[in-house]
Short mmCIF file of C-alpha atoms and ligand atoms in Angstrom, two decimals:
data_model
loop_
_atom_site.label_atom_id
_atom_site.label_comp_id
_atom_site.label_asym_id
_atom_site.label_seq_id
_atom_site.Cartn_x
_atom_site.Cartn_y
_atom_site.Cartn_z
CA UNK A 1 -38.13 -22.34 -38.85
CA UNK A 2 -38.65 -18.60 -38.17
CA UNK A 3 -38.24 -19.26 -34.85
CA UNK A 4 -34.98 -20.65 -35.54
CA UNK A 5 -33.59 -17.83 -37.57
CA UNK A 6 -34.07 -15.35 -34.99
CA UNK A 7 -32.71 -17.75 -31.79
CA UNK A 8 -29.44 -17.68 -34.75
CA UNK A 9 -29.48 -14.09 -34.69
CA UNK A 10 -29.74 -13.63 -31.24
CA UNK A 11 -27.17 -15.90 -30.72
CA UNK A 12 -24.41 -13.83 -33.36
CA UNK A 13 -25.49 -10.69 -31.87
CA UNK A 14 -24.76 -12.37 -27.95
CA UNK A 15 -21.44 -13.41 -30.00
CA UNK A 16 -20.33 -10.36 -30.76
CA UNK A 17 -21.16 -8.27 -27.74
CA UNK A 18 -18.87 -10.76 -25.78
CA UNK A 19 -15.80 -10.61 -28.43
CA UNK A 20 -16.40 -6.89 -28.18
CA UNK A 21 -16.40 -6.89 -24.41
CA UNK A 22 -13.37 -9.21 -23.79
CA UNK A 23 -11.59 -7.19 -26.31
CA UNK A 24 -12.29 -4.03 -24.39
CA UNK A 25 -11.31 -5.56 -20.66
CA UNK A 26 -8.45 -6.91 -22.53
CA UNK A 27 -7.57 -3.76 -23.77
CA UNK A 28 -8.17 -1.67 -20.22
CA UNK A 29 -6.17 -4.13 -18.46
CA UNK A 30 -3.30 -4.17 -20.71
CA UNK A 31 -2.86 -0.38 -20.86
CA UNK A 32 -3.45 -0.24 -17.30
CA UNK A 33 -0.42 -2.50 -16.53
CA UNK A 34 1.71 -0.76 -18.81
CA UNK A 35 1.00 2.11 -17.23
CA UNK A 36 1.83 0.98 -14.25
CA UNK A 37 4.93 -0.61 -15.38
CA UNK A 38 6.00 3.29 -16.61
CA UNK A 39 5.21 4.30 -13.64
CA UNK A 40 7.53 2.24 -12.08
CA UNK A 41 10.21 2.48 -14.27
CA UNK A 42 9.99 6.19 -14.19
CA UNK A 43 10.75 6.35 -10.77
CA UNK A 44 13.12 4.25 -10.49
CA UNK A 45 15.37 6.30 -13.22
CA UNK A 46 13.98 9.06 -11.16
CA UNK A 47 14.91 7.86 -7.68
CA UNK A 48 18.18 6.10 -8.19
CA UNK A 49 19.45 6.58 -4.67
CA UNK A 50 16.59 4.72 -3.35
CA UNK A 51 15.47 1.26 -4.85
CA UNK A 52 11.73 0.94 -5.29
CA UNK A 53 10.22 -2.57 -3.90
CA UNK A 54 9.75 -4.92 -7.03
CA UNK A 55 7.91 -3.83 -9.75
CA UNK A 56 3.82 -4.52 -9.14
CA UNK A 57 3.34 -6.87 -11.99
CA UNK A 58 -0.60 -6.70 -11.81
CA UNK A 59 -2.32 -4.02 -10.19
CA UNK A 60 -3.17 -4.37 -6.11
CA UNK A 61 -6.31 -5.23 -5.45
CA UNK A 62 -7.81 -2.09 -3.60
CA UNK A 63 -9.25 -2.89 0.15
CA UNK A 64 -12.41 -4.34 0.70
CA UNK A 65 -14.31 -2.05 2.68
CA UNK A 66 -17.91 -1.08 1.42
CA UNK A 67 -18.46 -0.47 -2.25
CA UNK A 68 -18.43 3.34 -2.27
CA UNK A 69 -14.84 3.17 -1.88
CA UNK A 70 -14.23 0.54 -4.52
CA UNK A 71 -11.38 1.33 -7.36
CA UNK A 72 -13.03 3.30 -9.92
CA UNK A 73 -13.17 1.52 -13.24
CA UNK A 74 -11.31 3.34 -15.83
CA UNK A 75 -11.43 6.14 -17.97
CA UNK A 76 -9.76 7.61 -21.01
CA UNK A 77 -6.48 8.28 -19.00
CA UNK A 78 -5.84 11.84 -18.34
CA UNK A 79 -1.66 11.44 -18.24
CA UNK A 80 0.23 12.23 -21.33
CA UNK A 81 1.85 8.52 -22.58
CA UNK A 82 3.56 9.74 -25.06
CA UNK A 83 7.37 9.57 -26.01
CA UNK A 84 7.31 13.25 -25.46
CA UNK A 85 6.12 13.35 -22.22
CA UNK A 86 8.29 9.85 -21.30
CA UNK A 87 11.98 11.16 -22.30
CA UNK A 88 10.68 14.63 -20.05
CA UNK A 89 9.63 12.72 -17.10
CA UNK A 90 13.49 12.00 -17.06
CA UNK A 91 14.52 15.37 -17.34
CA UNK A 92 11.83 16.43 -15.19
CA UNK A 93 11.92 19.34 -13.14
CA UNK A 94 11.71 18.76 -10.13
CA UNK A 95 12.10 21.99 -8.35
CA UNK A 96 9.10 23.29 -9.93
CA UNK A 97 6.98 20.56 -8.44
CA UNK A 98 5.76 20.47 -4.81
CA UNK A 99 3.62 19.54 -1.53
CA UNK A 100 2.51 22.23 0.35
CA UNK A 101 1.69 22.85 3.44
CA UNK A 102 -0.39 25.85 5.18
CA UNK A 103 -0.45 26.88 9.47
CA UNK A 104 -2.56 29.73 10.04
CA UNK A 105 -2.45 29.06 13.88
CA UNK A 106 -0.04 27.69 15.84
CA UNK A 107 -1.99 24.71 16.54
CA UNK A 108 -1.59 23.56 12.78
CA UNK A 109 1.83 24.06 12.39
CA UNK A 110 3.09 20.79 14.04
CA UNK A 111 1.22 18.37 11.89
CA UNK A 112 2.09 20.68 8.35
CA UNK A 113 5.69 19.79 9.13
CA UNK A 114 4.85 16.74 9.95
CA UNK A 115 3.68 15.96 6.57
CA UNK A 116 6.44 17.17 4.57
CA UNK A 117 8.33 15.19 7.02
CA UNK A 118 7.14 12.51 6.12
CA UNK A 119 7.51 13.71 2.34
CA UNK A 120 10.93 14.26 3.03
CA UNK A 121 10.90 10.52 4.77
CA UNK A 122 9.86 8.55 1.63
CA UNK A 123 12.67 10.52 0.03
CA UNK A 124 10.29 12.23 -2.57
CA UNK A 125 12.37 14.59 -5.25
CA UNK A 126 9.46 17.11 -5.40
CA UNK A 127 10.04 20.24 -3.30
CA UNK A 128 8.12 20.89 0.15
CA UNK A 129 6.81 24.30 0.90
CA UNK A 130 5.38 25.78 4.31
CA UNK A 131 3.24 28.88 4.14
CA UNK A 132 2.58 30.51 7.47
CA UNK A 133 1.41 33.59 8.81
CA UNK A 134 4.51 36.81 8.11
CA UNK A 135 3.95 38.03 11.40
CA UNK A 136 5.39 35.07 13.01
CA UNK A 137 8.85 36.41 11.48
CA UNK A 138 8.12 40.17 13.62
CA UNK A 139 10.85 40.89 16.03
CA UNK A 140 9.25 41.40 19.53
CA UNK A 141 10.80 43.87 22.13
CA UNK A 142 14.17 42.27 23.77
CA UNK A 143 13.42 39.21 21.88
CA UNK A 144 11.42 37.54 24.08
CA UNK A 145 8.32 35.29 22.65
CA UNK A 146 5.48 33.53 24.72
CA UNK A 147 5.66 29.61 24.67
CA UNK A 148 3.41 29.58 21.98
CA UNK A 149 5.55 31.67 20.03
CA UNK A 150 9.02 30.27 20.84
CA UNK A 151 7.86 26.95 19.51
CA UNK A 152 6.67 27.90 16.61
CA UNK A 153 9.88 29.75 16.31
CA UNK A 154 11.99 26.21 17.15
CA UNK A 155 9.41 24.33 14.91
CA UNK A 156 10.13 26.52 11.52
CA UNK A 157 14.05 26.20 12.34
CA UNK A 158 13.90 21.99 12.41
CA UNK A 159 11.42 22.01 9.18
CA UNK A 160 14.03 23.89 7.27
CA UNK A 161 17.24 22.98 8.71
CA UNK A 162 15.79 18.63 9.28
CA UNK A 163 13.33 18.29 6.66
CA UNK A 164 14.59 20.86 3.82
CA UNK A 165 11.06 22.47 4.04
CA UNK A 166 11.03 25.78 2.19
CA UNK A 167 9.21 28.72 4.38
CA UNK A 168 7.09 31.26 2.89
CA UNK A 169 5.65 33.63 5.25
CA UNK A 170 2.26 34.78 3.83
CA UNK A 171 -0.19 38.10 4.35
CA UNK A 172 -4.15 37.91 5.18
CA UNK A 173 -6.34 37.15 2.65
CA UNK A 174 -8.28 40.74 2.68
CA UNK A 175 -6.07 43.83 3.27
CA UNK A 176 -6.64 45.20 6.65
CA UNK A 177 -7.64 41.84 8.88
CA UNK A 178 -6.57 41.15 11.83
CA UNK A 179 -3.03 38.60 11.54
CA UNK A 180 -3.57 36.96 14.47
CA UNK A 181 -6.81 35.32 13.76
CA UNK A 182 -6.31 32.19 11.74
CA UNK A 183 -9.59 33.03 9.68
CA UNK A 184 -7.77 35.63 8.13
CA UNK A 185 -5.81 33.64 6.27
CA UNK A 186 -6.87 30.93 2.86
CA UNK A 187 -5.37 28.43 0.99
CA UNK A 188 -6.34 30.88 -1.70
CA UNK A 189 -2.68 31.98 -0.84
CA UNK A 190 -0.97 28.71 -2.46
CA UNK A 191 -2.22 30.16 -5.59
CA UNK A 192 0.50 32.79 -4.92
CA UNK A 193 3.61 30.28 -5.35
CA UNK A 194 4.28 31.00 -8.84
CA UNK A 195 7.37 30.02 -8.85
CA UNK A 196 6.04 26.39 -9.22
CA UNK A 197 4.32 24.45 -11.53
CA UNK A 198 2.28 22.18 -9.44
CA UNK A 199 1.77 21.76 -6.29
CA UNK A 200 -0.30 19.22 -3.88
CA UNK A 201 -2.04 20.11 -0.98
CA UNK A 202 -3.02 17.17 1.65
CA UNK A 203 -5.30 18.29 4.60
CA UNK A 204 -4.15 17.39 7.55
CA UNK A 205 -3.32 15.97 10.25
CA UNK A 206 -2.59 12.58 9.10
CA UNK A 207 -0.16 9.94 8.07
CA UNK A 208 1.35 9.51 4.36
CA UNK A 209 1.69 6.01 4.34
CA UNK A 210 3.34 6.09 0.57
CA UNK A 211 4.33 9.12 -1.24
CA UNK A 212 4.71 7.27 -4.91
CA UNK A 213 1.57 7.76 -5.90
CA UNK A 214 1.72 11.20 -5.54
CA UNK A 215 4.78 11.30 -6.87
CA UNK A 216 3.24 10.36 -10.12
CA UNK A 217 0.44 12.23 -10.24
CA UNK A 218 2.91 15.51 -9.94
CA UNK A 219 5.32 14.41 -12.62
CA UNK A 220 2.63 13.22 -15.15
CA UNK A 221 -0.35 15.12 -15.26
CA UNK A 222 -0.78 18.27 -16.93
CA UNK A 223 -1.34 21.52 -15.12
CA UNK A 224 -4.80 22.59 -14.67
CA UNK A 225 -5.69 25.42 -12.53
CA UNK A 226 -7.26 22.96 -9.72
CA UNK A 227 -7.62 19.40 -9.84
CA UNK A 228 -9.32 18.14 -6.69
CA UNK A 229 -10.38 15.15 -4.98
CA UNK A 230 -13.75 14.61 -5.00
CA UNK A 231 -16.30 15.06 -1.92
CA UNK A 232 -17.89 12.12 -2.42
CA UNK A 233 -18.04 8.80 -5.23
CA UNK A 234 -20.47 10.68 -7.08
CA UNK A 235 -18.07 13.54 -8.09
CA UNK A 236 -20.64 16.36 -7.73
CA UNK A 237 -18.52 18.67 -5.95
CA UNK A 238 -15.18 18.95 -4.60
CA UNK A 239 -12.95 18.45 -1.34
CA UNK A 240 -10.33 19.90 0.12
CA UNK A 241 -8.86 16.93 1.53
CA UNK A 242 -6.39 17.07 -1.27
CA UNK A 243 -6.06 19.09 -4.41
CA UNK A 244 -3.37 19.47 -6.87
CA UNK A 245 -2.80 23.07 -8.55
CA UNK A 246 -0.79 25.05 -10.43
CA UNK A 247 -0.22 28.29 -9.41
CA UNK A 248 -1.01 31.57 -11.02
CA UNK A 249 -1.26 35.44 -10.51
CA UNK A 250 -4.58 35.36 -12.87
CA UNK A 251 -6.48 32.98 -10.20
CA UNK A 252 -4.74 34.22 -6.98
CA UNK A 253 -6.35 37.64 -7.85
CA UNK A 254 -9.08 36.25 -8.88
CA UNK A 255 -10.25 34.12 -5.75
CA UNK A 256 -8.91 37.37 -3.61
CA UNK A 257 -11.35 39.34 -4.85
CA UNK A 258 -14.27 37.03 -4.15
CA UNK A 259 -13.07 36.09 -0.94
CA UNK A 260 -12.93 40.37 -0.38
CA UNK A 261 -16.46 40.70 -0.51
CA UNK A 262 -17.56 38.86 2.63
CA UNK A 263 -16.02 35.90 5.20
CA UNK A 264 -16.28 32.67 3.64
CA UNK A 265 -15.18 29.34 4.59
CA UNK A 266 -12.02 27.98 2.03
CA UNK A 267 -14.31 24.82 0.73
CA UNK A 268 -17.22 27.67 -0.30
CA UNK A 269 -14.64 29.73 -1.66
CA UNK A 270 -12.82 27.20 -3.70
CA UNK A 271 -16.24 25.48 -4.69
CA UNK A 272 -17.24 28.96 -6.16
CA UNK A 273 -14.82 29.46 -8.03
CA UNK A 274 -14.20 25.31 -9.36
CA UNK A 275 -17.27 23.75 -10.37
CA UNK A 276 -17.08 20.04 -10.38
CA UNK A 277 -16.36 17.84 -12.36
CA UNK A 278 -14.21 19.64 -14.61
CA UNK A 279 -12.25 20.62 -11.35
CA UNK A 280 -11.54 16.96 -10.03
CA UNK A 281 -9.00 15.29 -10.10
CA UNK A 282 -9.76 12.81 -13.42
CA UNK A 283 -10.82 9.02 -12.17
CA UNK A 284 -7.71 7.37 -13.80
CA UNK A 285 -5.75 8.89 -11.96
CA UNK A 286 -7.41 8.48 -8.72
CA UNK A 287 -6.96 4.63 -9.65
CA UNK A 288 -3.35 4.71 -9.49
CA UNK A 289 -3.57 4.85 -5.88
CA UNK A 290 -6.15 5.06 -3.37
CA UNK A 291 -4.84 8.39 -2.79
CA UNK A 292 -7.09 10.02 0.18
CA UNK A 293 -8.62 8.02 3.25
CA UNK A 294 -10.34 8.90 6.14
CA UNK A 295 -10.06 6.94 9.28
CA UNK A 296 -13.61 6.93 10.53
CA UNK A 297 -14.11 4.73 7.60
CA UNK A 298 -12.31 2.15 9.32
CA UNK A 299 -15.33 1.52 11.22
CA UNK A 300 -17.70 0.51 7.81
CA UNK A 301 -15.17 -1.85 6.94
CA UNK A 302 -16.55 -5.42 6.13
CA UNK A 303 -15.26 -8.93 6.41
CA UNK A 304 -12.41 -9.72 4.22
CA UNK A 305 -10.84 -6.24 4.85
CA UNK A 306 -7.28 -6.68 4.96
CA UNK A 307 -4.46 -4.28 6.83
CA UNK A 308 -1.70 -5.18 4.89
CA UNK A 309 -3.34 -4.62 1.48
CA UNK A 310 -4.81 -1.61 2.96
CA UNK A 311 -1.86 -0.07 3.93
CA UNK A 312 -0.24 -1.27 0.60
CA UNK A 313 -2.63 0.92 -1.78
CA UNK A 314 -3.40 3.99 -0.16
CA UNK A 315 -1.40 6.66 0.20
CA UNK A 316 -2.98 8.67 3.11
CA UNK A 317 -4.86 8.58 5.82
CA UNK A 318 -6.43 11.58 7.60
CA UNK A 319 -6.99 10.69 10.71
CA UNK A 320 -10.34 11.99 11.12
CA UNK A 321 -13.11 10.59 13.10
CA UNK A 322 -15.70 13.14 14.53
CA UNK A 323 -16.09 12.36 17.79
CA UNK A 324 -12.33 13.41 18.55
CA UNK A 325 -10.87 16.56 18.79
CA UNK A 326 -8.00 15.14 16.67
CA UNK A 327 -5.01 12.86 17.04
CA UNK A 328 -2.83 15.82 18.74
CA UNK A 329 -5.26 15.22 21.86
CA UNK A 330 -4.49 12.54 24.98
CA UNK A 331 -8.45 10.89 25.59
CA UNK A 332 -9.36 8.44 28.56
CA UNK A 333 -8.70 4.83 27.17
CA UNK A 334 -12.94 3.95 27.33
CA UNK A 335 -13.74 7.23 24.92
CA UNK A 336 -11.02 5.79 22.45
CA UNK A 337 -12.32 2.29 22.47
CA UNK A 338 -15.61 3.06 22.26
CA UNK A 339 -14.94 4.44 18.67
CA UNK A 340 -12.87 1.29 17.06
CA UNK A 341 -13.93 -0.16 14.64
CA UNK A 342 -15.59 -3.75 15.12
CA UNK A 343 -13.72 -5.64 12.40
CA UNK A 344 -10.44 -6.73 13.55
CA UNK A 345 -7.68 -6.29 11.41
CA UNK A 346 -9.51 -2.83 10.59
CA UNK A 347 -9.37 -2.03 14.63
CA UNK A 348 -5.80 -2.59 14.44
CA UNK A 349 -5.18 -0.88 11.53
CA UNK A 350 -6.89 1.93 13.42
CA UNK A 351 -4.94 2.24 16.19
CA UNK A 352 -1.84 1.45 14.97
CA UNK A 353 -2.53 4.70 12.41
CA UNK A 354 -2.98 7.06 15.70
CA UNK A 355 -0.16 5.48 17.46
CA UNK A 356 2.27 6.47 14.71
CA UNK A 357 0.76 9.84 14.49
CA UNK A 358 2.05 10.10 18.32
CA UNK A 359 4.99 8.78 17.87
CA UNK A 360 5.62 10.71 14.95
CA UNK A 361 4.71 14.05 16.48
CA UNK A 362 7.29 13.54 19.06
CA UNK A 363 9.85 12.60 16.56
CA UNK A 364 9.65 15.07 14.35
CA UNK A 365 7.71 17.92 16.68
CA UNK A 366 9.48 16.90 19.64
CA UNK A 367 5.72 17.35 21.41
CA UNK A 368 3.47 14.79 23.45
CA UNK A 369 0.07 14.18 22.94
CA UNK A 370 -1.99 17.39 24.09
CA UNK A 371 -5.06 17.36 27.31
CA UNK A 372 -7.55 18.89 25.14
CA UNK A 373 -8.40 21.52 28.58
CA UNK A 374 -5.01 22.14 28.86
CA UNK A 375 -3.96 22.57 24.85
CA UNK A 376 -2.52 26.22 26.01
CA UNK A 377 0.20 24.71 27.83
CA UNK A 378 4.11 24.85 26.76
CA UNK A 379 5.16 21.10 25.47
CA UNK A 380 6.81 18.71 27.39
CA UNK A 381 9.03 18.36 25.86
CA UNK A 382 11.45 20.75 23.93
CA UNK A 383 14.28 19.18 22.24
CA UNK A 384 16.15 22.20 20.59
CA UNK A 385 16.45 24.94 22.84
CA UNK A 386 18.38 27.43 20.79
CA UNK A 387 16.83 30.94 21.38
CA UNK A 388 19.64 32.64 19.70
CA UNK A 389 19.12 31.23 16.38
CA UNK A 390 17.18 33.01 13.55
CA UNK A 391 14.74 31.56 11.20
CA UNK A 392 16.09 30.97 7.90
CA UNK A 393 16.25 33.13 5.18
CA UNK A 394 13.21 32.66 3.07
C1 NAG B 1 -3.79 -10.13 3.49
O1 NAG B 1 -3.21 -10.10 2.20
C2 NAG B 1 -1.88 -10.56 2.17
C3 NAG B 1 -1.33 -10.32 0.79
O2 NAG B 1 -2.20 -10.71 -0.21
C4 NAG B 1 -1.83 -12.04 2.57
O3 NAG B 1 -0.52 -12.52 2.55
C5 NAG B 1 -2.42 -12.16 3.97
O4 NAG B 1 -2.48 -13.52 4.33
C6 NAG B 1 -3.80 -11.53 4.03
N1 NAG B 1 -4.24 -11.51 5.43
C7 NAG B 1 -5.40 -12.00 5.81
C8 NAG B 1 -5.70 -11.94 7.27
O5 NAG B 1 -6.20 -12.46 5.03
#
C-alpha cells in the first residue's frame, strides 16, 4: 500500500517535470522563431532594394561537425524586442553603424578591403571604415613611391572610389614609435571612431560568406564597450577573431595608457582590459548565426557534415590553418593536399573557400597569389595605373 503511494507520487512529480519541460522548449522555440521572423522582416523593410531569400520558417540546423561547435542552447536574449526598439530598427541609423577594418603593414591591406568588399557585395547598409597607418598619406620627394608603396596608394583609391570604404589614417599607439613598424600600431585605435555607435571588427583574411547576421547583431544589440567572440566554447576568455564595440574617448585613453607602459600583443591588451564573460558577445546572439569559423576545423568534421548547410549558417570563415602562411601565398599542390580535410564534402568545402579567396583577391585587389620567398615582389598584375590621382579626402 505504502509502496503504492509513493510509486503515485513519483509518478505526479515525473508528471510535472515533463509538462514543465515541454512548456519551456515550447516556449524557447517559439520566441526563437519569432525572433527570427523579426529579423527577417526587419531587413527586408531595411533592405528594400535587395529581396532577401524566403523567410527561414524554422531555424537551420547548424553543421554537424564535432560537438564543441554545436549551436549554443539559448539564453535570456540579450536584443531589445520591444516595440521601442522595433519601430527604431526602421528608422535606424545607419551611418552610425559599421565594419571596420585595420592594415598596419602593407601586407594586410589587401585582404581589409577585401572584406568590406565583400560587405559592400552583400549590399549591407552599415558603413565600412579602413584605418591605416597616416604616414601612408606623406608626400615623398618628386612623388615617386616604391612598389610597395604605389600599391597601397592604388589599393586605398579602388576601396573608396569601388567599394565606398571610408579611410581613416591613424597615429602609433605610443607617442614617439617608429610608423613604419606594424607593431606600432593596435586595434586599440578603433576605439578612436567616435563618430560611430558600433562597430564590428572581423580578423582577417577570410571570406564573409553572409553578411545578415551581422547585420543584425549591429542594428539590435545594445552598445557595450566590447562584446567579443569567445576564444573557446567555454567562454573563459576572449578572441579577437571578431568583436563588436562602441567607440569612446573614455576607453581609447584608457587602453592607450596601458598599452604605454610596455609592448604588448592586442589579444593581452584587450584581455586586460575585458574580462570575460561580461565582455562576450551574449550566447543568443551567437545563435543567430554561426558567426565566426575557422577553416582548419574543416579537418575535425564528422560524417553527416554537409557543405551546403554549412555554407548556409555561418557567416565567416577565416581561412586559417597553421601550417600555411595564409591564403595570399601560391604552395606546391602535395603541401596543400596534404592538409585537406578527409571528409568529403568538408574537403570541398575547403578548397572551394581558398579558391574564392584567390579569385577574390584578384577581383577586387587586382593581385595573384604571392611565392611566399618572393612576397617583396611588385604584383602581377596592376589594373589601375593612375599615378596622378590623389587619395581621397578623408
Ligand atoms: C545537404 O542538405 C541539403 C539541404 O537540407 C540537402 O538538400 C542535401 O541533399 C544535403 N546533402 C547531402 C550530401 O546530404
Amino acid at each position: 500500500m505504502g509502496k503504492l503511494l509513493l510509486t503515485s507520487g513519483q509518478v505526479s512529480v515525473l508528471l510535472s517535470s515533463c509538462i514543465v519541460l515541454i512548456f519551456t522548449v515550447v516556449l524557447f522555440f517559439s520566441g526563437y522563431v519569432l525572433q527570427q521572423r523579426t529579423v527577417h522582416s526587419l531587413q527586408a523593410a531595411i533592405r528594400p532594394t535587395r529581396p532577401k531569400p524566403l523567410p527561414v520558417a524554422e531555424p537551420i540546423a547548424p553543421p554537424t561537425l564535432d560537438v564543441k561547435w554545436a549551436r549554443p542552447v539559448g539564453s535570456r536574449p540579450n536584443v531589445d524586442e520591444s516595440v521601442e526598439q522595433y519601430l527604431a530598427g526602421e528608422t535606424m541609423d545607419w551611418s552610425r553603424l559599421g565594419y571596420v577594418q585595420m592594415a598596419r603593414d602593407h601586407s594586410e591591406l589587401c585582404s581589409a578591403i577585401m572584406i568590406l568588399a565583400d560587405v559592400h557585395k552583400m549590399k549591407s547598409p552599415a558603413r565600412k571604415i579602413l584605418l591605416f597607418p597616416r604616414s601612408w598619406l606623406k608626400k615623398t620627394e618628386g612623388d615617386e613611391y616604391d612598389a610597395d608603396m604605389s600599391t597601397t596608394r592604388r589599393l586605398l583609391r579602388t576601396a573608396a572610389r569601388r567599394y565606398g570604404v571610408s579611410l581613416n589614417p591613424m597615429e602609433t599607439i605610443t607617442k614617439d614609435a617608429d610608423e613604419s613598424l606594424p607593431s606600432s600600431y593596435s586595434l586599440a585605435s578603433m576605439y578612436s571612431l567616435t563618430d560611430y555607435e558600433r562597430i564590428v571588427y572581423l580578423q582577417g583574411p577570410g571570406v564573409l560568406l553572409d553578411a545578415s547576421a551581422l547585420d543584425s547583431l549591429l542594428a539590435f544589440s545594445k552598445s557595450e564597450p566590447m562584446a567579443a567572440f569567445p576564444a573557446s566554447p567555454d567562454r573563459t576568455s576572449i578572441s579577437t577573431s571578431m568583436f563588436m564595440i562602441h567607440p569612446s574617448t573614455e576607453h581609447f585613453h584608457q587602453l592607450r595608457d596601458i598599452r604605454a607602459t610596455g609592448p604588448m600583443a592586442d589579444l593581452d591588451l584587450l584581455r586586460q582590459s575585458f574580462p570575460a564573460p561580461e565582455s562576450l558577445i551574449s550566447e543568443w546572439s551567437l545563435s543567430i548565426g554561426n558567426f565566426v569559423y575557422e577553416s582548419q576545423n574543416l579537418r575535425n568534421a564528422v560524417d553527416g557534415f554537409n557543405a551546403t548547410l554549412f555554407e548556409k549558417a555561418t557567416t565567416y570563415v577565416r581561412l586559417s590553418d597553421p601550417e600555411l602562411p595564409g591564403p595570399e601565398f601560391d604552395i606546391p599542390y602535395d603541401e596543400r593536399a596534404a592538409l585537406h580535410p578527409e571528409n568529403e564534402e568538408a574537403r570541398e568545402t575547403w578548397k572551394n573557400l581558398y579558391e574564392r579567396f584567390r579569385q577574390r583577391r584578384m577581383e577586387v585587389c587586382g593581385l595573384d597569389l604571392m611565392y611566399q620567398a618572393e612576397s617583396e615582389l611588385p604584383p602581377a598584375v596592376d589594373v589601375d595605373q593612375d599615378q596622378s590621382a590623389e587619395v581621397p579626402e578623408v
